[in-house]
């Protein structure tokens, strides 16, 4: 009996391997006469796990960019086309490595993504060895700033954001801040820089780091309320603030619980750049969250680009195509995909080394939906000024309204009238 | 040459999960101990190996850069490329340490099994895995907290061609995985294997017959945990780092699904289950369809998860014992007895 089952197992294995080999052989021999030259662009963008909500927005933005490049090439009569291949990197190191391996097997040498610093860190040695150019639209960890590697990043590192938030809160006169942050690479990165900058000014902070996979945060919000109440009774409500470093689901859960506490309604709230998402506002979030944010003067920072024609066009096209508003990081994904395609065209060949060589020059001459993309010596976008936004009602709808700007070079804050 | 990364990805993943699934099969399939904390030992193995190698290399290099930075990771990998013998030695040391630590934790885990069984034990084990993940993510000095620890040089770091390097590592993982498979086969087809089944089927009866049930449980959990830690250590060298968020309960459930699909208490079935699920995971990706020249009009990522869930439901409904159900233990004594019985039957029917 055992021999029989072993035979069945072996036959099953052999059939699977033969089927796999046959399929691959068929694929490899199936060469159609090319009328166009297709270059694959890998999209290692997580659409599950921590990015289940926001990942699809970024993927769609990158897909739209590639579609636009193809339209442009078609109109110009060029035989070149870009073919997007999306792999869900799952927001984990293992998922990112598997996605990169799959893309490498498909012959991809230019990749948009992964999204998080932890994923970028996990694939770094792999892409460096295989000479695959990786353009991350949202990795911000300072520790990944390394010169002459195959990693490029389209968003400034956490250093600028952390500094900006510290300056903003200090500007409004709050000296005691309770930070409630995701306990992951993003949350820890922002909280670390903020703590360093804010305490250097003489401020005091208290950190509550939460597990972003928990799903519900009643204990953390209770702790937040206890600490804020304690400080309010000692220093007064005008001297105390809350800084929320969160993504969509966790952020909304915390805000929906916080609004039930009177003390938490009475102090100023600030947020990381990741809170500047339409998913925090109606219709995607309950109206009471938006009201709470207005009541507490919730403010956040985001790399500013001002309105430019590219940004406006992107917004219009995105809404028309997908019937939803782009998230702030969608702008960066869109630019990352555009830069990837332009770099391949500028290199004149589909080769990781060639693309890596021309990419800084391409970026130096590129102003996209998320602004000017000049890179520093580490291949990261140079820090820019940050827009300060708060929740407002325009034409009966809740929106993020820009009320000022934080200047990166001078560290000054200008609040518009 | 482009197909090679896919083959490497498939068979390295297959090797790692084969070790993990076999260890689960030994504990649960044969001994009836539902160790749903597989990921705990997997994570412990990875952390031990990754942290040990990274620490020794940094100590040797002596550079003054932050331990968890990408710069330090690059330095470690460069050092690995220049020191073939040392990295090979470190690899062996790391595997040994991971197995010892994993085995020791497995032994300690046998204590809850004295008081708990079935679902309660499974829940305790799942919690233990989660506690480890949260600790690893929260306590930065161990493995970089949420940022992770990167730049762990593997045994073939000195090989300049990345494809060759990864192929060699894949072969090494497969060799170790099949080593574990044959070890498990030998174990379960011995008198000890029958003892495991006796403990699984009726603890009280085994006790009455003078078998030391507590010791058997401790032993099998030690062996299974050492194997799981070995898989974790190999994983750390494969991904060249340690990332807390990789050690989620899904790792355990994947190993459990592979075992269930193949057949509990049947190592051949586990091998088949691992192969089927690995091929399913790797060959239902957009990249693979692209290689075949097939354009999928929708995002296949979501469909993959749905099909995977459906597959598990169908297996549980129609093949609850897996594709290759458990079989009687083959020992020379049983074979002799069968032969004798057959002979007697023949004699009795002959005129």
XYZ file of C-alpha atoms in Angstrom:
768
model
C 0.000 0.000 0.000
C 2.825 2.376 0.939
C 4.601 1.602 -2.293
C 1.431 2.281 -4.213
C 0.915 5.677 -2.593
C 4.573 6.526 -3.102
C 4.148 5.690 -6.754
C 1.053 7.891 -6.948
C 2.967 10.727 -5.308
C 5.906 10.325 -7.617
C 3.665 10.166 -10.685
C 1.817 13.298 -9.513
C 5.141 15.110 -9.007
C 6.394 14.025 -12.405
C 3.147 15.124 -14.089
C 3.333 18.524 -12.419
C 6.988 18.983 -13.346
C 6.365 17.854 -16.931
C 3.354 20.161 -17.186
C 5.427 23.028 -15.845
C 8.311 22.264 -18.159
C 5.968 21.865 -21.118
C 4.259 25.152 -20.401
C 7.569 26.926 -20.111
C 8.914 25.287 -23.235
C 5.792 26.318 -25.089
C 6.176 29.852 -23.784
C 9.826 30.067 -24.710
C 9.288 28.797 -28.240
C 6.244 30.908 -28.815
C 7.885 33.921 -30.401
C 5.501 35.990 -32.435
C 6.783 38.370 -35.063
C 7.177 41.584 -33.099
C 5.430 44.615 -34.411
C 6.193 46.531 -31.233
C 9.046 46.347 -28.774
C 7.649 45.690 -25.304
C 9.600 46.538 -22.164
C 8.183 45.159 -18.913
C 7.842 47.453 -15.915
C 7.399 45.523 -12.687
C 4.985 46.877 -10.115
C 5.919 45.335 -6.761
C 3.076 47.079 -4.972
C 1.354 45.504 -1.987
C -2.435 45.280 -2.280
C -2.944 43.062 0.749
C -1.863 43.054 4.399
C -1.115 46.557 5.703
C -1.666 48.023 2.233
C -4.984 46.321 1.507
C -6.798 49.664 1.626
C -4.333 52.064 0.081
C -2.160 49.810 -2.087
C -4.694 49.526 -4.943
C -4.789 53.339 -5.248
C -1.034 53.413 -5.796
C -1.083 50.464 -8.178
C -3.790 52.151 -10.235
C -1.796 55.393 -10.385
C 1.272 53.538 -11.667
C -0.835 51.670 -14.236
C -2.292 54.953 -15.408
C 1.175 56.453 -15.836
C 2.301 53.530 -17.989
C -0.848 53.796 -20.057
C -0.145 57.494 -20.629
C 3.444 56.805 -21.672
C 2.216 54.177 -24.138
C -0.332 56.606 -25.583
C 2.407 59.191 -25.991
C 4.678 56.677 -27.733
C 1.868 55.504 -29.971
C 1.079 59.053 -31.027
C 4.744 59.612 -31.787
C 4.807 56.477 -33.965
C 7.348 54.778 -31.732
C 7.417 50.970 -31.767
C 8.231 50.913 -28.050
C 5.572 50.035 -25.485
C 5.753 49.418 -21.745
C 4.026 46.412 -20.274
C 3.118 46.597 -16.570
C 3.374 43.393 -14.538
C 1.913 43.686 -11.082
C 2.992 41.463 -8.181
C 1.487 41.774 -4.720
C 4.449 42.216 -2.393
C 2.102 41.753 0.609
C 3.855 44.408 2.705
C 6.252 41.801 4.094
C 9.913 41.001 3.487
C 9.113 37.502 2.274
C 6.361 38.771 -0.027
C 8.633 41.442 -1.472
C 11.453 38.965 -2.126
C 9.053 36.517 -3.802
C 7.601 39.334 -5.924
C 11.060 40.440 -7.046
C 12.064 36.875 -7.876
C 8.911 36.402 -9.933
C 9.502 39.676 -11.744
C 13.160 38.824 -12.354
C 12.056 35.507 -13.853
C 9.792 37.440 -16.211
C 12.835 39.426 -17.346
C 11.967 42.631 -15.505
C 14.878 44.984 -14.848
C 12.955 48.075 -13.758
C 10.508 47.925 -10.867
C 8.164 50.465 -9.300
C 7.881 49.608 -5.593
C 7.999 48.097 -3.047
C 6.139 50.517 -0.822
C 7.578 50.135 2.684
C 11.145 50.520 3.907
C 11.119 47.027 5.405
C 10.281 45.560 1.994
C 12.909 47.697 0.260
C 15.477 46.611 2.834
C 14.615 42.943 2.215
C 15.122 43.161 -1.545
C 18.109 45.512 -1.520
C 20.889 42.934 -1.755
C 18.892 40.957 -4.330
C 18.342 43.893 -6.683
C 21.909 45.125 -6.221
C 23.241 41.733 -7.280
C 20.809 41.249 -10.145
C 21.107 44.867 -11.317
C 17.383 45.509 -11.123
C 16.430 49.156 -10.700
C 13.901 49.650 -7.935
C 11.998 52.938 -7.651
C 10.066 53.050 -4.395
C 7.253 55.596 -4.257
C 7.007 55.674 -0.480
C 9.952 54.167 1.407
C 11.188 56.813 3.830
C 13.618 55.114 6.259
C 16.790 57.118 6.808
C 18.800 53.903 7.224
C 18.269 53.033 3.564
C 20.026 56.135 2.268
C 23.003 54.466 0.603
C 24.897 55.833 -2.403
C 25.434 53.934 -5.649
C 22.902 51.161 -5.162
C 19.961 50.153 -7.338
C 17.389 51.654 -4.979
C 15.812 55.002 -5.827
C 13.137 56.667 -3.741
C 10.592 59.216 -4.869
C 9.727 60.639 -1.463
C 11.956 62.448 1.057
C 13.102 60.440 4.076
C 11.503 60.596 7.526
C 14.094 63.127 8.627
C 12.315 65.997 6.902
C 8.835 65.019 8.054
C 9.838 64.456 11.684
C 11.599 67.793 11.768
C 8.634 69.537 10.129
C 6.092 68.152 12.593
C 8.293 69.158 15.534
C 8.554 72.704 14.177
C 4.809 72.857 13.512
C 3.741 71.771 16.979
C 6.303 74.069 18.591
C 5.041 76.918 16.403
C 1.534 76.465 17.811
C 2.894 76.545 21.344
C 2.343 72.993 22.539
C 5.239 71.658 24.583
C 3.912 68.293 25.755
C 3.013 65.797 23.074
C 1.620 62.297 23.358
C 2.658 60.357 20.256
C 0.425 57.455 19.306
C 2.152 55.623 16.481
C 2.198 52.386 14.499
C 4.890 50.085 15.780
C 6.396 49.384 12.383
C 9.232 50.777 10.308
C 7.174 53.809 9.268
C 5.733 54.710 12.667
C 8.974 54.126 14.517
C 10.941 56.133 11.910
C 8.715 59.196 12.190
C 8.397 58.941 15.983
C 12.175 58.617 16.437
C 13.011 61.717 14.416
C 10.166 63.682 15.977
C 11.282 62.790 19.491
C 14.861 63.808 18.768
C 13.847 67.137 17.242
C 11.104 68.014 19.706
C 13.069 67.216 22.855
C 15.984 69.222 21.456
C 13.651 72.231 21.503
C 12.855 71.568 25.156
C 9.586 69.749 24.601
C 8.398 66.629 26.346
C 6.926 63.592 24.681
C 5.240 60.357 25.708
C 5.075 57.506 23.222
C 2.355 54.918 22.746
C 3.405 52.437 20.088
C 0.685 50.070 18.943
C 0.668 46.861 16.913
C -0.834 47.840 13.540
C -2.142 44.322 12.984
C -4.270 44.384 16.134
C -7.296 45.831 14.350
C -8.779 47.616 17.381
C -7.062 49.932 19.849
C -9.270 50.548 22.908
C -6.421 50.047 25.391
C -4.084 52.404 23.560
C -6.735 55.124 23.324
C -7.506 54.673 27.019
C -3.791 55.112 27.786
C -3.724 58.152 25.523
C -6.645 59.676 27.383
C -5.028 58.977 30.763
C -1.750 60.625 29.777
C -3.401 63.603 28.082
C -5.704 64.147 31.093
C -2.697 64.028 33.389
C -0.789 66.621 31.383
C -3.825 68.830 30.818
C -4.388 69.052 34.571
C -0.715 69.945 35.072
C 0.075 72.231 32.122
C -3.291 73.246 30.676
C -5.005 72.076 27.472
C -3.299 74.669 25.273
C 0.133 73.227 26.089
C -0.722 69.616 25.278
C -1.075 67.947 21.863
C -1.509 64.526 20.315
C 0.485 63.299 17.322
C -1.098 60.445 15.380
C 1.190 58.389 13.134
C -1.199 55.985 11.444
C -2.495 54.475 8.217
C -6.128 54.149 7.212
C -7.800 51.391 9.257
C -5.780 51.864 12.430
C -5.994 55.655 12.225
C -9.755 55.646 11.784
C -10.212 53.209 14.641
C -8.144 55.402 16.976
C -9.974 58.579 15.943
C -13.398 56.959 16.275
C -12.559 55.879 19.820
C -10.840 59.156 20.761
C -13.872 61.255 19.877
C -15.781 59.719 22.777
C -13.336 61.230 25.312
C -13.991 64.838 26.319
C -10.369 65.517 27.245
C -9.085 64.283 23.905
C -11.551 66.608 22.153
C -10.098 69.522 24.057
C -6.480 69.344 22.874
C -4.801 69.927 19.508
C -4.185 66.969 17.220
C -1.547 66.535 14.556
C -0.886 63.742 12.094
C 1.871 62.222 10.021
C 1.841 62.625 6.250
C 0.132 59.212 6.010
C -2.999 60.701 7.579
C -3.461 63.053 4.629
C -5.671 60.631 2.781
C -9.226 60.941 1.517
C -9.904 57.682 3.345
C -9.957 59.700 6.590
C -12.808 61.846 5.299
C -16.440 61.167 4.326
C -17.722 59.342 2.364
C -14.955 56.796 3.069
C -14.874 57.574 6.810
C -17.761 58.354 9.173
C -18.662 62.036 9.365
C -18.032 62.180 13.117
C -14.332 61.511 12.488
C -14.111 64.496 10.163
C -15.997 66.617 12.690
C -13.640 65.505 15.438
C -10.660 66.403 13.285
C -12.109 69.840 12.652
C -12.892 70.357 16.346
C -9.353 69.487 17.379
C -7.740 71.489 14.573
C -6.122 68.330 13.215
C -3.141 69.319 11.060
C -0.646 67.321 9.079
C 2.262 67.864 6.722
C 2.806 66.546 3.242
C 5.589 67.208 0.708
C 4.177 70.164 -1.145
C 4.200 70.621 -4.838
C 1.665 73.339 -5.214
C -0.811 72.950 -7.994
C 0.872 72.399 -11.314
C -0.569 71.306 -14.663
C 0.743 67.740 -14.271
C -0.839 67.380 -10.854
C -4.149 68.811 -12.007
C -4.224 66.607 -15.101
C -3.330 63.543 -13.049
C -6.114 64.265 -10.594
C -8.707 64.757 -13.343
C -7.668 61.655 -15.266
C -7.484 59.507 -12.152
C -10.962 60.471 -10.963
C -12.371 60.028 -14.462
C -10.761 56.629 -14.931
C -11.236 55.039 -11.529
C -14.126 57.029 -10.102
C -12.240 57.655 -6.860
C -9.866 60.303 -5.597
C -6.140 59.548 -5.594
C -4.442 59.242 -2.220
C -1.403 61.479 -1.625
C 1.013 58.625 -2.234
C -0.725 57.842 -5.528
C 0.953 60.951 -6.915
C 4.341 59.467 -6.023
C 3.492 56.096 -7.584
C 2.401 57.868 -10.724
C 5.679 59.766 -10.889
C 7.740 56.671 -10.077
C 6.182 54.859 -13.056
C 6.686 57.830 -15.361
C 10.311 58.182 -14.279
C 10.859 54.434 -14.807
C 9.564 54.596 -18.378
C 11.413 57.807 -19.212
C 14.658 56.375 -17.850
C 14.334 53.297 -20.089
C 13.694 55.542 -23.083
C 16.634 57.771 -22.152
C 18.912 54.762 -21.691
C 18.016 53.606 -25.189
C 17.973 49.989 -24.071
C 16.286 47.809 -21.500
C 19.142 47.242 -19.118
C 19.285 47.781 -15.361
C 22.778 49.270 -15.395
C 21.955 51.693 -18.189
C 18.705 52.749 -16.523
C 20.480 53.239 -13.202
C 23.066 55.465 -14.894
C 20.552 57.806 -16.530
C 17.896 57.867 -13.827
C 19.387 60.740 -11.756
C 19.584 62.889 -14.896
C 16.027 62.033 -15.872
C 14.846 62.944 -12.375
C 16.790 66.207 -12.434
C 14.688 67.265 -15.420
C 11.380 65.888 -14.243
C 8.597 67.773 -12.530
C 5.651 65.488 -11.982
C 2.400 65.259 -10.108
C 4.291 65.095 -6.812
C 6.723 67.852 -7.714
C 10.373 68.150 -8.617
C 12.164 64.818 -8.428
C 15.838 65.810 -8.249
C 17.734 63.094 -6.397
C 20.471 63.408 -3.808
C 23.697 61.376 -3.755
C 21.821 58.400 -2.221
C 19.254 58.214 -4.998
C 16.526 59.652 -2.771
C 14.451 62.617 -3.773
C 15.801 65.807 -2.233
C 13.667 67.109 0.572
C 11.219 69.793 -0.372
C 8.937 72.121 1.491
C 5.908 70.595 3.213
C 2.366 71.858 2.914
C 0.354 72.146 6.144
C -3.232 70.979 5.825
C -6.303 70.749 7.963
C -9.844 69.465 7.448
C -12.305 71.968 6.024
C -15.699 71.965 4.334
C -15.758 73.109 0.730
C -18.974 73.012 -1.318
C -20.545 70.819 1.332
C -17.770 68.232 1.263
C -14.961 67.552 3.684
C -11.543 68.165 2.127
C -7.926 68.548 3.127
C -7.282 72.287 2.817
C -3.726 73.653 2.705
C -3.370 76.396 5.272
C 0.365 76.965 5.219
C 3.813 75.773 4.379
C 6.881 74.540 6.245
C 10.101 75.577 4.523
C 12.617 72.749 4.545
C 15.756 74.847 4.187
C 14.950 77.643 6.672
C 12.641 75.584 8.933
C 10.216 78.495 8.997
C 6.465 78.194 8.964
C 4.165 80.407 6.937
C 0.454 80.240 7.642
C -1.762 81.630 4.879
C -4.505 84.091 5.726
C 18.457 32.225 -17.926
C 15.485 34.395 -16.963
C 13.462 31.374 -15.875
C 16.084 30.480 -13.285
C 14.913 32.970 -10.595
C 11.482 31.346 -10.705
C 12.888 27.833 -10.339
C 15.101 29.026 -7.477
C 12.157 30.720 -5.823
C 9.944 27.636 -6.171
C 12.367 25.061 -4.896
C 13.922 27.120 -2.102
C 10.451 27.890 -0.781
C 9.505 24.225 -1.248
C 12.564 23.073 0.708
C 11.932 25.457 3.601
C 8.276 24.522 3.911
C 9.022 20.824 3.508
C 11.157 20.965 6.657
C 8.529 22.978 8.485
C 5.663 20.727 7.401
C 7.514 17.535 8.234
C 8.260 18.877 11.693
C 4.554 19.661 12.140
C 3.629 16.230 10.825
C 5.939 14.537 13.320
C 4.416 16.472 16.195
C 0.766 16.512 15.199
C 0.355 13.821 12.554
C 2.252 11.124 14.405
C 2.311 12.239 18.042
C -0.981 14.161 18.212
C 0.545 17.342 19.653
C -1.018 20.318 17.822
C 1.993 22.608 17.811
C 0.391 25.575 16.083
C 3.331 27.662 17.215
C 5.516 26.494 14.334
C 6.236 30.075 13.426
C 7.697 30.664 16.900
C 10.446 28.126 16.296
C 10.829 29.239 12.692
C 11.331 32.801 13.926
C 13.641 31.754 16.729
C 15.807 29.849 14.266
C 15.947 32.783 11.870
C 16.720 35.268 14.641
C 19.428 33.115 16.206
C 21.148 32.511 12.890
C 20.788 36.037 11.509
C 21.743 37.850 14.667
C 24.655 35.532 15.452
C 26.220 35.816 12.008
C 25.649 39.580 11.763
C 27.149 40.137 15.225
C 30.245 38.046 14.574
C 30.848 39.683 11.199
C 30.450 43.208 12.588
C 32.716 42.372 15.492
C 35.310 41.087 13.039
C 34.970 44.036 10.641
C 34.956 46.500 13.535
C 33.350 49.336 11.572
C 31.748 52.215 13.394
C 28.378 52.320 11.620
C 24.889 51.715 13.037
C 24.414 47.950 13.276
C 21.004 47.876 11.578
C 21.711 50.395 8.811
C 21.873 49.516 5.122
C 25.528 50.603 5.157
C 26.359 47.996 7.808
C 24.367 45.409 5.837
C 26.401 46.183 2.720
C 29.628 45.837 4.709
C 28.598 42.435 6.043
C 27.698 41.161 2.595
C 30.963 42.476 1.131
C 32.897 40.764 3.928
C 31.014 37.551 3.186
C 31.983 37.769 -0.471
C 35.653 37.996 0.471
C 35.709 35.320 3.187
C 34.378 32.036 1.800
C 35.683 29.753 4.522
C 34.587 31.986 7.359
C 31.053 32.397 5.979
C 30.764 28.640 5.462
C 31.886 28.090 9.052
C 29.486 30.719 10.326
C 26.671 29.105 8.363
C 27.253 25.715 9.978
C 27.620 27.313 13.410
C 24.427 29.322 12.939
C 22.428 26.250 11.910
C 23.743 24.313 14.889
C 22.976 27.113 17.358
C 19.510 27.633 15.861
C 18.710 23.934 16.195
C 19.965 23.746 19.780
C 18.025 26.841 20.843
C 14.953 25.699 18.900
C 15.170 22.240 20.436
C 15.504 23.697 23.935
C 12.442 25.903 23.420
C 10.583 22.899 22.032
C 11.447 20.977 25.187
C 10.103 23.818 27.313
C 6.958 23.891 25.178
C 6.308 20.313 26.171
C 5.323 21.526 29.658
C 2.031 23.083 28.520
C 1.238 19.795 26.789
C 1.115 18.116 30.210
C -1.864 20.219 31.228
C -3.396 21.148 27.912
C -4.471 19.231 24.875
C -6.329 19.659 21.606
C -7.711 23.098 20.813
C -6.445 24.679 24.047
C -2.887 23.634 23.364
C -3.171 24.847 19.769
C -4.344 28.278 20.960
C -1.534 28.527 23.514
C 0.973 27.701 20.798
C -0.488 30.293 18.396
C -0.259 32.892 21.186
C 3.353 31.934 21.881
C 4.183 32.592 18.223
C 2.462 35.976 18.317
C 4.197 36.956 21.556
C 7.534 36.200 19.924
C 6.702 38.249 16.819
C 5.588 41.231 18.870
C 8.640 40.975 21.095
C 10.960 40.800 18.093
C 9.276 43.813 16.563
C 9.218 45.839 19.750
C 12.657 45.084 21.126
C 14.938 46.814 18.632
C 18.352 45.639 19.909
C 17.601 42.030 18.980
C 16.868 42.250 15.278
C 16.244 45.905 14.475
C 12.626 45.925 15.661
C 10.215 46.944 12.912
C 13.060 47.893 10.565
C 14.529 44.388 10.605
C 18.082 43.168 10.308
C 19.488 42.929 6.793
C 22.837 41.876 5.360
C 23.255 38.314 6.633
C 25.906 36.721 4.387
C 25.069 33.208 3.197
C 27.410 30.251 2.683
C 27.864 31.011 -1.028
C 28.429 34.754 -0.696
C 31.822 34.358 -2.338
C 30.266 33.165 -5.637
C 30.258 36.208 -7.929
C 27.428 35.110 -10.228
C 24.152 35.746 -8.358
C 22.264 33.061 -10.295
C 24.862 30.428 -9.492
C 24.975 31.565 -5.875
C 21.207 31.224 -5.493
C 21.138 27.905 -7.358
C 23.766 26.469 -5.030
C 21.828 27.673 -2.027
C 18.614 26.177 -3.399
C 20.359 22.817 -3.838
C 21.710 23.032 -0.314
C 18.250 23.770 1.090
C 16.784 20.881 -0.902
C 19.518 18.540 0.310
C 18.860 19.501 3.931
C 15.098 19.244 3.402
C 15.342 15.756 1.959
C 17.746 14.857 4.748
C 15.005 15.838 7.206
C 12.466 13.892 5.163
C 14.473 10.662 5.252
C 15.240 11.179 8.925
C 11.515 11.539 9.626
C 10.728 8.475 7.522
C 13.282 6.437 9.401
C 11.934 7.683 12.709
C 8.271 6.956 12.074
C 8.958 3.535 10.577
C 10.812 2.450 13.690
C 9.411 1.195 17.015
C 9.597 4.809 18.140
C 7.155 5.740 15.359
C 4.676 3.207 16.707
C 5.168 4.621 20.167
C 4.317 8.094 18.829
C 1.131 6.763 17.309
C 0.262 4.967 20.534
C 0.583 8.240 22.459
C -1.513 9.991 19.831
C -4.275 7.370 19.750
C -4.598 6.629 23.462
C -2.361 8.250 26.043
C -3.883 6.289 28.889
C -3.363 2.945 27.190
C 0.238 3.850 26.360
C 0.768 4.791 30.010
C -0.763 1.562 31.238
C 1.589 -0.358 28.973
C 4.514 1.333 30.716
C 5.364 3.888 28.046
C 6.681 7.222 29.297
C 4.164 9.473 27.583
C 5.488 12.737 29.034
C 9.005 11.934 27.884
C 7.826 10.970 24.423
C 5.945 14.255 24.063
C 8.990 16.216 25.193
C 11.236 14.337 22.797
C 9.075 14.770 19.735
C 8.506 18.458 20.450
C 12.262 18.897 20.852
C 12.952 17.153 17.549
C 10.158 18.971 15.697
C 11.166 22.346 17.118
C 14.822 21.845 16.210
C 13.727 21.075 12.663
C 11.500 24.153 12.505
C 14.359 26.296 13.821
C 16.582 24.814 11.142
C 14.050 25.893 8.506
C 14.024 29.382 10.050
C 17.811 29.616 9.998
C 17.868 28.572 6.343
C 15.199 31.186 5.648
C 17.322 33.934 7.240
C 20.199 33.070 4.904
C 17.830 32.900 1.943
C 16.339 36.338 2.545
C 19.657 37.554 3.998
C 17.979 39.128 6.967
C 15.492 38.864 9.805
C 12.181 40.736 9.660
C 9.705 40.376 12.508
C 6.673 40.801 10.280
C 7.596 37.639 8.370
C 6.800 35.512 11.404
C 3.038 35.791 11.269
C 0.617 32.919 12.055
C 0.149 32.505 8.301
C 3.509 30.689 8.217
C 2.139 28.067 10.606
C -1.122 27.791 8.706
C 0.706 27.354 5.411
C 2.663 24.432 6.876
C -0.560 23.035 8.373
C -2.386 23.353 5.045
C 0.439 21.612 3.208
C 0.322 18.768 5.732
C -3.465 18.503 5.601
C -3.505 18.579 1.833
C -0.903 15.850 1.544
C -2.145 13.702 4.405
C -1.576 13.735 8.139
C 0.854 11.114 9.436
C 2.152 10.448 5.959
C 5.451 12.085 5.088
C 5.094 11.229 1.428
C 1.777 13.036 1.461
C 3.388 16.042 3.122
C 5.988 16.115 0.382
C 3.235 16.101 -2.214
C 1.226 18.762 -0.364
C 4.270 21.023 -0.148
C 4.983 20.648 -3.818
C 1.399 21.318 -4.913
C 0.928 24.404 -2.732
C 4.355 25.824 -3.595
C 3.706 25.415 -7.303
C 0.274 26.936 -6.835
C 1.711 29.941 -5.001
C 4.479 30.597 -7.473
C 2.745 29.712 -10.729
C -0.438 31.689 -10.276
C 1.360 34.999 -10.415
C 1.034 37.705 -13.031
C 4.730 37.307 -13.900
C 4.307 33.648 -14.744
C 1.286 34.276 -16.930
C 3.260 37.005 -18.616
C 6.040 34.504 -19.334
C 3.472 32.266 -20.988
C 2.344 35.179 -23.104
C -1.052 35.235 -21.378
C -2.508 38.584 -20.452
C -4.812 38.539 -17.483
C -7.325 41.341 -17.684
C -7.749 41.639 -13.912
C -5.477 41.668 -10.876
C -4.749 38.000 -10.287
C -3.519 38.645 -6.712
C -7.012 38.575 -5.233
C -8.126 35.558 -7.259
C -5.122 33.571 -5.990
C -6.152 34.028 -2.371
C -9.744 33.063 -3.186
C -8.706 29.902 -5.010
C -6.342 28.972 -2.173
C -9.174 29.300 0.372
C -11.522 27.325 -1.847
C -8.952 24.582 -2.258
C -8.611 24.199 1.505
C -12.402 24.022 1.945
C -12.709 21.397 -0.789
C -9.920 19.301 0.683
C -11.492 19.347 4.132
C -14.902 18.491 2.679
C -13.953 15.753 0.243
C -10.523 14.470 1.305
C -10.345 15.115 5.061
C -7.483 12.662 5.361
C -5.535 14.384 2.599
C -4.458 13.212 -0.822
C -2.417 10.372 0.671
C -4.052 9.129 3.873
C -2.134 7.573 6.729
C -0.945 4.002 6.245
C 0.113 1.279 8.667
C 3.739 1.431 9.780
C 5.960 -0.818 7.699
C 8.354 -2.795 9.848
C 10.112 -6.090 9.168
C 8.036 -7.711 11.913
C 4.756 -6.660 10.350
C 5.937 -7.745 6.924
C 6.922 -11.154 8.323
C 3.578 -11.472 10.073
C 1.743 -10.578 6.877
C 3.744 -13.129 4.961
C 3.004 -15.818 7.559
C -0.690 -14.999 7.564
C -0.793 -15.124 3.786
C 0.996 -18.470 3.841
C -1.414 -19.882 6.416
C -4.376 -18.696 4.418
C -2.913 -20.350 1.362
C -2.359 -23.591 3.264
C -5.858 -23.632 4.701
C -7.476 -23.124 1.297
C -5.297 -25.737 -0.456
C -6.760 -29.308 -0.440
